[in-house]
PDB file of C-alpha atoms in Angstrom:
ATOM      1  CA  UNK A   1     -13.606   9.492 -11.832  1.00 41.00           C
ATOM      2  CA  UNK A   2     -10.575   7.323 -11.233  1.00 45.00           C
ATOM      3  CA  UNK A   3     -12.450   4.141 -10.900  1.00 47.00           C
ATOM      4  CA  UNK A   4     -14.325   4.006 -13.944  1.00 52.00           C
ATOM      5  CA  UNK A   5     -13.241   1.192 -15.954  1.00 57.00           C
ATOM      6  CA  UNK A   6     -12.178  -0.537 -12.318  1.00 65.00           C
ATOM      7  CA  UNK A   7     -13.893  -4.034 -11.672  1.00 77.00           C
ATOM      8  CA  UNK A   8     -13.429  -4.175  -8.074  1.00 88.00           C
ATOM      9  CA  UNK A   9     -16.443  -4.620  -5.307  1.00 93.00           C
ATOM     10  CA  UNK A  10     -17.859  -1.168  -4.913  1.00 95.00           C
ATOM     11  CA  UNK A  11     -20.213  -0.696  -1.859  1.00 96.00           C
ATOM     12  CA  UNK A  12     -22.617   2.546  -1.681  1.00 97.00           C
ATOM     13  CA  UNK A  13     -23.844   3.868   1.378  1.00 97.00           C
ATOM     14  CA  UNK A  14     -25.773   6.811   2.587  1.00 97.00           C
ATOM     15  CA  UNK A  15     -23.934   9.280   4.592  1.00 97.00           C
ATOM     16  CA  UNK A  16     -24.818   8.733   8.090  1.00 97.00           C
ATOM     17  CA  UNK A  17     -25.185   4.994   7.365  1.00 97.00           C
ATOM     18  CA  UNK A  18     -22.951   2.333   8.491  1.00 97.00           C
ATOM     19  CA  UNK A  19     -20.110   0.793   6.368  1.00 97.00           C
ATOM     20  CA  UNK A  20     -18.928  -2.724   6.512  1.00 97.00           C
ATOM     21  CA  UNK A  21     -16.084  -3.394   3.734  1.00 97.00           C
ATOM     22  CA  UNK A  22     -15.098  -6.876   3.844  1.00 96.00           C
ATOM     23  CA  UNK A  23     -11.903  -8.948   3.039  1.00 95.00           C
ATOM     24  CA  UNK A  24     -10.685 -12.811   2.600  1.00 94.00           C
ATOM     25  CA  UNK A  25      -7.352 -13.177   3.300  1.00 91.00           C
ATOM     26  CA  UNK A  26      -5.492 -16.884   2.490  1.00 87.00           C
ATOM     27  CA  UNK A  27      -2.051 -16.612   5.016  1.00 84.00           C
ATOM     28  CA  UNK A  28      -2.996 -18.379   8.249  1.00 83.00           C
ATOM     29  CA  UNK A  29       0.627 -17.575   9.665  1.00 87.00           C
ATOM     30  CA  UNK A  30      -0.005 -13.689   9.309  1.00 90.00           C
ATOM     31  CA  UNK A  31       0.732 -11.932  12.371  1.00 91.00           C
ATOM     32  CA  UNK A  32      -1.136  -8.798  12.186  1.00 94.00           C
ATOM     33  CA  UNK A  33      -3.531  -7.929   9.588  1.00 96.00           C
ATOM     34  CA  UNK A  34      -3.904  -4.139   8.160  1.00 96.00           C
ATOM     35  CA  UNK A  35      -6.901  -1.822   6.787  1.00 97.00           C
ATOM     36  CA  UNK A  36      -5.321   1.201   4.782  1.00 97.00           C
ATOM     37  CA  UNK A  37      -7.881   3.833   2.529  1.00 98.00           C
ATOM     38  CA  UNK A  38      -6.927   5.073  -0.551  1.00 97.00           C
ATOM     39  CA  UNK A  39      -8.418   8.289  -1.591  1.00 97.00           C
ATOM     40  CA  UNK A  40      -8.093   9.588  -5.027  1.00 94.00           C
ATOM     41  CA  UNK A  41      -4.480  10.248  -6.930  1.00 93.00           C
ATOM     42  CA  UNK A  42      -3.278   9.395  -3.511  1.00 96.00           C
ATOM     43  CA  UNK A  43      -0.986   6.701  -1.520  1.00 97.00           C
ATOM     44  CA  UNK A  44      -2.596   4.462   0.732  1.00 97.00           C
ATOM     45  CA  UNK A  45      -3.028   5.586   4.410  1.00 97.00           C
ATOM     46  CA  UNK A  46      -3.037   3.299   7.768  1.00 96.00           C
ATOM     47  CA  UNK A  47      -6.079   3.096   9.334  1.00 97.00           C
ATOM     48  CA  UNK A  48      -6.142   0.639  11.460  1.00 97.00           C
ATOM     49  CA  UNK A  49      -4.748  -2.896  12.415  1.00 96.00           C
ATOM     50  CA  UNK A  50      -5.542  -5.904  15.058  1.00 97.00           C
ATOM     51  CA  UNK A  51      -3.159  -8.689  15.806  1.00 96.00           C
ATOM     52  CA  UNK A  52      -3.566 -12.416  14.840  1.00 95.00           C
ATOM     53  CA  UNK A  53      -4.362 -13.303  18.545  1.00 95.00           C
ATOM     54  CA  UNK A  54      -7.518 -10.801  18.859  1.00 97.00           C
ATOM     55  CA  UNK A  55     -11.132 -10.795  17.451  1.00 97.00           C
ATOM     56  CA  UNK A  56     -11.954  -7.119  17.475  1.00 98.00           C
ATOM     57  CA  UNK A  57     -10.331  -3.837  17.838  1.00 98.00           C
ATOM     58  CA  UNK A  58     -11.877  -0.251  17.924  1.00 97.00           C
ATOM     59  CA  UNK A  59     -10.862   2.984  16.584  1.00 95.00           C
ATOM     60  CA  UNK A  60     -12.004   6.051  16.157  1.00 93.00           C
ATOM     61  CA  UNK A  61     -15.533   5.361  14.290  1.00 96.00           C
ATOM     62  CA  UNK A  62     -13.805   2.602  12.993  1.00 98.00           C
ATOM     63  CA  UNK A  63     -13.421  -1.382  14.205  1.00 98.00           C
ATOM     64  CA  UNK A  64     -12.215  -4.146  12.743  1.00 98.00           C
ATOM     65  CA  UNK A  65     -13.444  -7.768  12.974  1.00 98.00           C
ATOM     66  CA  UNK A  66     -11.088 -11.166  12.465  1.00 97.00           C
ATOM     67  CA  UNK A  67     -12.418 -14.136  12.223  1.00 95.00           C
ATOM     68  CA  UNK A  68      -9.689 -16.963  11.588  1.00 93.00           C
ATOM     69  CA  UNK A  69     -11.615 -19.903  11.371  1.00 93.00           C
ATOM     70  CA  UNK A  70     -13.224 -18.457   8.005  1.00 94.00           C
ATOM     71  CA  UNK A  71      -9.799 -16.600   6.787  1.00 94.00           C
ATOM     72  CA  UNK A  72     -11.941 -13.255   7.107  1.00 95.00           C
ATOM     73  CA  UNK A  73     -11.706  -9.746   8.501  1.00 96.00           C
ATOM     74  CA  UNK A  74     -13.866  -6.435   7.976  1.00 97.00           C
ATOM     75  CA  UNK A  75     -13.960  -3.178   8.523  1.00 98.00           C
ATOM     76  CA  UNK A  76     -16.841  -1.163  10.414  1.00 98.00           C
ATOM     77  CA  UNK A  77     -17.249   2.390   9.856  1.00 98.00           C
ATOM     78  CA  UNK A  78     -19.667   3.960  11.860  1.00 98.00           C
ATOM     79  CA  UNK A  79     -21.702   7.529  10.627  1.00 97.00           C
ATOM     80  CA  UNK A  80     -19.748   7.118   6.991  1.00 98.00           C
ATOM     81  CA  UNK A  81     -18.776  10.702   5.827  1.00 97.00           C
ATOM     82  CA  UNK A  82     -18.331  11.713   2.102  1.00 97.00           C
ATOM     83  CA  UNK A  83     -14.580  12.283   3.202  1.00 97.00           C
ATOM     84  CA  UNK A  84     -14.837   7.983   3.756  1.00 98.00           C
ATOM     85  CA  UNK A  85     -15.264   7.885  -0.129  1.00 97.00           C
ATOM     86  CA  UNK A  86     -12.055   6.257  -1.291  1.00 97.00           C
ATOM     87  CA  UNK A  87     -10.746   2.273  -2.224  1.00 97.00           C
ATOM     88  CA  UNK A  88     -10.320   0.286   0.960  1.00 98.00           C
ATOM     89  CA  UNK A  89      -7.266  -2.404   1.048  1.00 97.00           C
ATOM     90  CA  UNK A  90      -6.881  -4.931   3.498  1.00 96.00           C
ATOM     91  CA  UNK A  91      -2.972  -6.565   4.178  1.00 96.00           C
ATOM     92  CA  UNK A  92      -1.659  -9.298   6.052  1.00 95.00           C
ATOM     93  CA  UNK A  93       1.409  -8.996   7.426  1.00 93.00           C
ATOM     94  CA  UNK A  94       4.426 -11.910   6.609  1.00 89.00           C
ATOM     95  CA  UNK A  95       7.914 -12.447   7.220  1.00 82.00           C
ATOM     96  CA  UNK A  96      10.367  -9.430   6.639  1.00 79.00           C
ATOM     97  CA  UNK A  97       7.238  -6.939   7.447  1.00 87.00           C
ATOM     98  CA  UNK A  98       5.960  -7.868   3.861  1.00 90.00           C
ATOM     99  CA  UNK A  99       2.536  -6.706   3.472  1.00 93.00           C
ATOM    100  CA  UNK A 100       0.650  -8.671   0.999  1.00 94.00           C
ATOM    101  CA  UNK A 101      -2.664  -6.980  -0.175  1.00 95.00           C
ATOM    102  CA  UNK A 102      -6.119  -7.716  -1.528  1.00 93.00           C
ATOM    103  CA  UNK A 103      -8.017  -6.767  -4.214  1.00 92.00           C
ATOM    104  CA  UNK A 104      -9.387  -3.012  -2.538  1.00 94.00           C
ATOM    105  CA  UNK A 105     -13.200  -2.093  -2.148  1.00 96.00           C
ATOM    106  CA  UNK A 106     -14.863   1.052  -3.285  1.00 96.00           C
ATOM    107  CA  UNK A 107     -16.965   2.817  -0.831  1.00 97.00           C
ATOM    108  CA  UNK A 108     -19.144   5.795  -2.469  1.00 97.00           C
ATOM    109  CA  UNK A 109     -20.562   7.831   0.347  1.00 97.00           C
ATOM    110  CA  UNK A 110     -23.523   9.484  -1.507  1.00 95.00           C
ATOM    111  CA  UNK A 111     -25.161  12.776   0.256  1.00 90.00           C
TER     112      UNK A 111
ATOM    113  CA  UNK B   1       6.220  18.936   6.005  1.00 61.00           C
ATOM    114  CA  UNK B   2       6.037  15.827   3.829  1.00 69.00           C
ATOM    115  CA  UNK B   3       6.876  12.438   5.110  1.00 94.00           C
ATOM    116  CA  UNK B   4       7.137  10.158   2.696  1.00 98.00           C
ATOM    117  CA  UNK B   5       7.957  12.542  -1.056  1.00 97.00           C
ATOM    118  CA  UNK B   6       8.809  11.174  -4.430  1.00 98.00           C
ATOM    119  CA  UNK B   7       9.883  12.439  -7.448  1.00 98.00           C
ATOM    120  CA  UNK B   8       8.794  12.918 -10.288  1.00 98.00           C
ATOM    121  CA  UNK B   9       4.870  12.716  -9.280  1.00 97.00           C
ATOM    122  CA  UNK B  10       4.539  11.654 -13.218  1.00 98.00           C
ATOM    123  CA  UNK B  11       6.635  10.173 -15.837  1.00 98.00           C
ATOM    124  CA  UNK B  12       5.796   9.899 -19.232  1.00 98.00           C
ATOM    125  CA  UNK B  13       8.507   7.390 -21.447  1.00 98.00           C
ATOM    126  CA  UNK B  14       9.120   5.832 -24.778  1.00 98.00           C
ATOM    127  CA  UNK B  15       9.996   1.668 -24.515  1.00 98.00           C
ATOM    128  CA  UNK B  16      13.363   0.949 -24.094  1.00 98.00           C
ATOM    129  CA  UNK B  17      14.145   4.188 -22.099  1.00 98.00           C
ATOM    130  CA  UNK B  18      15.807   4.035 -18.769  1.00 98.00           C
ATOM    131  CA  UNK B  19      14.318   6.128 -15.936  1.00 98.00           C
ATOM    132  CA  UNK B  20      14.860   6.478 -12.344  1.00 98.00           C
ATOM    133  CA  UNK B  21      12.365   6.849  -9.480  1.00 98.00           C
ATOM    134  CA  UNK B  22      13.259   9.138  -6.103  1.00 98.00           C
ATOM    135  CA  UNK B  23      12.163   8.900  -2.701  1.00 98.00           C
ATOM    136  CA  UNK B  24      13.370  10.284   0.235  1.00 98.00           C
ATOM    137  CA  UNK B  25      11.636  10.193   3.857  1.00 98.00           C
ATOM    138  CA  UNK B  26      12.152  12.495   6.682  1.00 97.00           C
ATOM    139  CA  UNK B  27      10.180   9.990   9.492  1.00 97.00           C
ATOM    140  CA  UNK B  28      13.882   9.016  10.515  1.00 96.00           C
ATOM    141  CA  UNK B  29      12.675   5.372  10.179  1.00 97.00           C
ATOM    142  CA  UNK B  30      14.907   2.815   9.211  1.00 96.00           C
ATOM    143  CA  UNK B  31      12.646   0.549   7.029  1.00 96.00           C
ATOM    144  CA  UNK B  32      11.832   1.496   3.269  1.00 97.00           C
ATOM    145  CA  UNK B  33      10.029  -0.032   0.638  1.00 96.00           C
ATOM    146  CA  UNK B  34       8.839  -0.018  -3.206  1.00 97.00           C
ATOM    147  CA  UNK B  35       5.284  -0.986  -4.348  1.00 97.00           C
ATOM    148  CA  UNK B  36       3.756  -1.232  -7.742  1.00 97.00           C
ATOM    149  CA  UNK B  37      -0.229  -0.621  -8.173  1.00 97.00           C
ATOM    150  CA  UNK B  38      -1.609  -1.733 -11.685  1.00 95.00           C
ATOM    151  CA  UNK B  39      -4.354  -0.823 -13.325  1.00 92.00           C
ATOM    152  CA  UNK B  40      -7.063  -2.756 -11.851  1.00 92.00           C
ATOM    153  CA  UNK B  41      -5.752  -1.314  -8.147  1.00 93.00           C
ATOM    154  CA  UNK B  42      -3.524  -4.108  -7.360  1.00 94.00           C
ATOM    155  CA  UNK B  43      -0.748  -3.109  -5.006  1.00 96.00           C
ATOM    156  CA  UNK B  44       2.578  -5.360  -4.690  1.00 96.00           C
ATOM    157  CA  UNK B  45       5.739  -5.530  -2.751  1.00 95.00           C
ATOM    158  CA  UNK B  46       8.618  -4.958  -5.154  1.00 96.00           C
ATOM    159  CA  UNK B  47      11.433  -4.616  -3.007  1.00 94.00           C
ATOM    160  CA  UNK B  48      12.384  -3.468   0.444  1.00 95.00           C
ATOM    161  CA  UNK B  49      15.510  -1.575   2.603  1.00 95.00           C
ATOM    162  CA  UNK B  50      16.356  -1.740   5.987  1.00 94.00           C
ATOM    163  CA  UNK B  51      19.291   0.969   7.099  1.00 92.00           C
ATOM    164  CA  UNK B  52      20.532   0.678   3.492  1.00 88.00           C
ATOM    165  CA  UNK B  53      20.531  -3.344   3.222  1.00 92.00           C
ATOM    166  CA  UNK B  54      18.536  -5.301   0.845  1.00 92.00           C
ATOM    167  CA  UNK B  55      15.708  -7.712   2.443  1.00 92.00           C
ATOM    168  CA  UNK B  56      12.935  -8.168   0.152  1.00 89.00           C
ATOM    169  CA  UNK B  57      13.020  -8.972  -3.756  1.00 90.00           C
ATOM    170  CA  UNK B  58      10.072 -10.073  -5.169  1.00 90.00           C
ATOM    171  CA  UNK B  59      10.108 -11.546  -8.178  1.00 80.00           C
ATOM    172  CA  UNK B  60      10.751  -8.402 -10.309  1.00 88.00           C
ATOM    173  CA  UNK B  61      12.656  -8.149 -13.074  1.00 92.00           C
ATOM    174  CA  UNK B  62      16.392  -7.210 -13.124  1.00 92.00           C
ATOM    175  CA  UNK B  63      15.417  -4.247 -15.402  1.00 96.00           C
ATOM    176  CA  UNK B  64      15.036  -2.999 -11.927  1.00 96.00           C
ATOM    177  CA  UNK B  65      17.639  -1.949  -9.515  1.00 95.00           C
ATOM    178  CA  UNK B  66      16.866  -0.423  -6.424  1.00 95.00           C
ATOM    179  CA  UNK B  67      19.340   1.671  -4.937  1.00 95.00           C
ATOM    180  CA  UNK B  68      19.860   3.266  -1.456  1.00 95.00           C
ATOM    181  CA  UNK B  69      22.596   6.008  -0.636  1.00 94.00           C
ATOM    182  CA  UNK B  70      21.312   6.352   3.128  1.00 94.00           C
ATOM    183  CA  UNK B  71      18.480   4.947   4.950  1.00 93.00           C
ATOM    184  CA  UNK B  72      16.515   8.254   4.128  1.00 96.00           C
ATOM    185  CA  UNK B  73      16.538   7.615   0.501  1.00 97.00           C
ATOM    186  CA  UNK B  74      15.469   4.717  -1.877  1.00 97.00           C
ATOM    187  CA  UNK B  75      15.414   5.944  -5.616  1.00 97.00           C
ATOM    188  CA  UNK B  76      14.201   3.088  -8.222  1.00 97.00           C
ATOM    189  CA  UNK B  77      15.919   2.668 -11.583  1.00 97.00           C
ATOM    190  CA  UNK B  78      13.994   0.828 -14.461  1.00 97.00           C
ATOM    191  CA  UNK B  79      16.200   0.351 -17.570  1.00 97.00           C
ATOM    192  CA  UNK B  80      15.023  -0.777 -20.994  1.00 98.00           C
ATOM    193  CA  UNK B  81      10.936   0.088 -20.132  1.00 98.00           C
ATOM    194  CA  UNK B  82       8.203  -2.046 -21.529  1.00 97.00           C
ATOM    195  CA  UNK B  83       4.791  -1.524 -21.629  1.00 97.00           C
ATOM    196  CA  UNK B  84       3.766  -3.310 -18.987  1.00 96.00           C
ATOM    197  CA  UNK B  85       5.889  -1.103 -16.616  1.00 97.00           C
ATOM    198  CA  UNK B  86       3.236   1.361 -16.546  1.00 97.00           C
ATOM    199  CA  UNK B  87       1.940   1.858 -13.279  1.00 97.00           C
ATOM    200  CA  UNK B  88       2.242   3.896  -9.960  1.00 98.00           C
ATOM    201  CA  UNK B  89       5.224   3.436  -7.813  1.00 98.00           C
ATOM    202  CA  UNK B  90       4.847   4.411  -3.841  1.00 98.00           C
ATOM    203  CA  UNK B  91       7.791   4.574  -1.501  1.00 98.00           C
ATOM    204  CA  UNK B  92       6.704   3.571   1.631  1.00 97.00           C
ATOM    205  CA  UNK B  93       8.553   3.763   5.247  1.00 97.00           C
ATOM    206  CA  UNK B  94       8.354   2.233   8.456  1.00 96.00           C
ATOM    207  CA  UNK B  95      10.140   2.317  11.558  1.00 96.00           C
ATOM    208  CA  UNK B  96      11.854  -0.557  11.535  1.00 94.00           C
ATOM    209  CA  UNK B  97      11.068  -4.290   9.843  1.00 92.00           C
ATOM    210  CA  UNK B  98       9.275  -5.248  13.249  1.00 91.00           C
ATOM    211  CA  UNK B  99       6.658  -2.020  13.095  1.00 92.00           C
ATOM    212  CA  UNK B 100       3.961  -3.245  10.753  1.00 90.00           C
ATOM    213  CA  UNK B 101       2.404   0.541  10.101  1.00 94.00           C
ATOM    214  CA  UNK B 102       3.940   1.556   6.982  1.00 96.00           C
ATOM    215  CA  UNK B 103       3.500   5.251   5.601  1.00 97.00           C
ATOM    216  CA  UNK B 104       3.221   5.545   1.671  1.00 97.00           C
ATOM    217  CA  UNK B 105       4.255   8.437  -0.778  1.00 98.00           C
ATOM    218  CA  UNK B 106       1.835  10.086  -2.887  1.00 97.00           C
ATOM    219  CA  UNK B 107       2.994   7.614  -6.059  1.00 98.00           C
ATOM    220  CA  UNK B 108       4.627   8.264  -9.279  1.00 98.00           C
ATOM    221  CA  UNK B 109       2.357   7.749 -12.224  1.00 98.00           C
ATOM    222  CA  UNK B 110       4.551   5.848 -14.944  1.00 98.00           C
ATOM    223  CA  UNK B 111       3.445   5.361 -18.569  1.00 98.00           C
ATOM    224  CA  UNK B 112       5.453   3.848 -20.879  1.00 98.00           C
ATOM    225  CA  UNK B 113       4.299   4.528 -24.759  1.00 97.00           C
TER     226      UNK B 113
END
């Protein structure tokens, strides 16, 4: 598949199980901070985002966690589904609505 | 309907050619933008457009030029290709440069032999 060859962090997870995908991020004066999924041959799709002033914010089987003393912020994903398989990015937001991204995490969702 | 379309979806190049990139968005939004995503998955601000006007250049090489006609379209020209131009390009969109949910194009797959 397309991430053969790939070196980046690759978490596998039953389907049913819970996901947490995790990220570092190194811009204290971001304002918001971003999860998008990338599925296969495809552009990267919003998912969700929380603001620099909150801890936690739900979505739809999804929340995401910010913790700024530690520079760090995850992403939940409650009752994974194989349709979660895909490379998970998380951005920070800067000046100009420049979105600076990490490194992306693999989630297999195995049946 | 598509949102966010570019064209072509892949591009296949000798060095030294010069190509162009197309992307048009029918979201009405005002904001557009050009990413590059390497091999190992890394995705990177190139440049970005708001209502036609030039805000963000990253440090990319003036091989590129982005250019856009209205504030539907941004097309992408690369002259003299290298090597290490081989990528995939996404056009994004967003409303304007205060809404921070940008909405990506399916990428154009650029290898450059």
């Amino acid at each position: 598949g397309e991430s053969v060859g790939l070196h980046l962090p690759t978490l596998s997870v039953q389907e049913g199980d819970n996901s947490i995908i995790n990220c570092a991020y190194s811009n204290s004066a971001s304002d918001y901070f971003i999860w998008y999924k990338q599925e296969s041959g495809k552009g990267p799709q919003f998912i969700i985002d929380i603001r620099s002033n909150m801890d936690k914010r739900q979505g739809q089987r999804v929340t995401v966690l910010l913790n700024k003393t530690v520079k760090h912020l995850s992403l939940q994903i409650a009752a994974t589904q194989p349709g979660d398989s895909a490379v998970y990015f998380c951005a920070e937001r800067e000046y100009g609505n420049k979105l600076v991204f990490g490194a992306g995490t693999i989630l297999r969702v195995k049946s | 309907d598509t949102a966010v379309s570019q064209t072509p979806k892949y591009l296949v190049t000798q060095m030294g050619n010069d190509k162009s990139i197309k992307c048009e968005q029918n979201l009405g939004h005002d904001t557009m933008y050009w990413y590059k995503q390497d091999s190992k998955k890394f995705l990177k601000i190139m440049f970005s457009y708001n209502n036609k006007e030039l805000i963000i250049n990253e440090t990319v090489p003036n091989r590129f030029s982005p250019k856009s006609p209205d504030k539907a379209h941004l097309n992408l020209h690369i002259n003299s290709l290298e090597l290490g131009d081989s990528a995939v390009y996404f056009c994004a969109s967003s409303q304007d440069t205060r809404d921070k949910t940008q909405y990506f194009g399916p990428g154009t797959r650029l290898l450059v032999l």
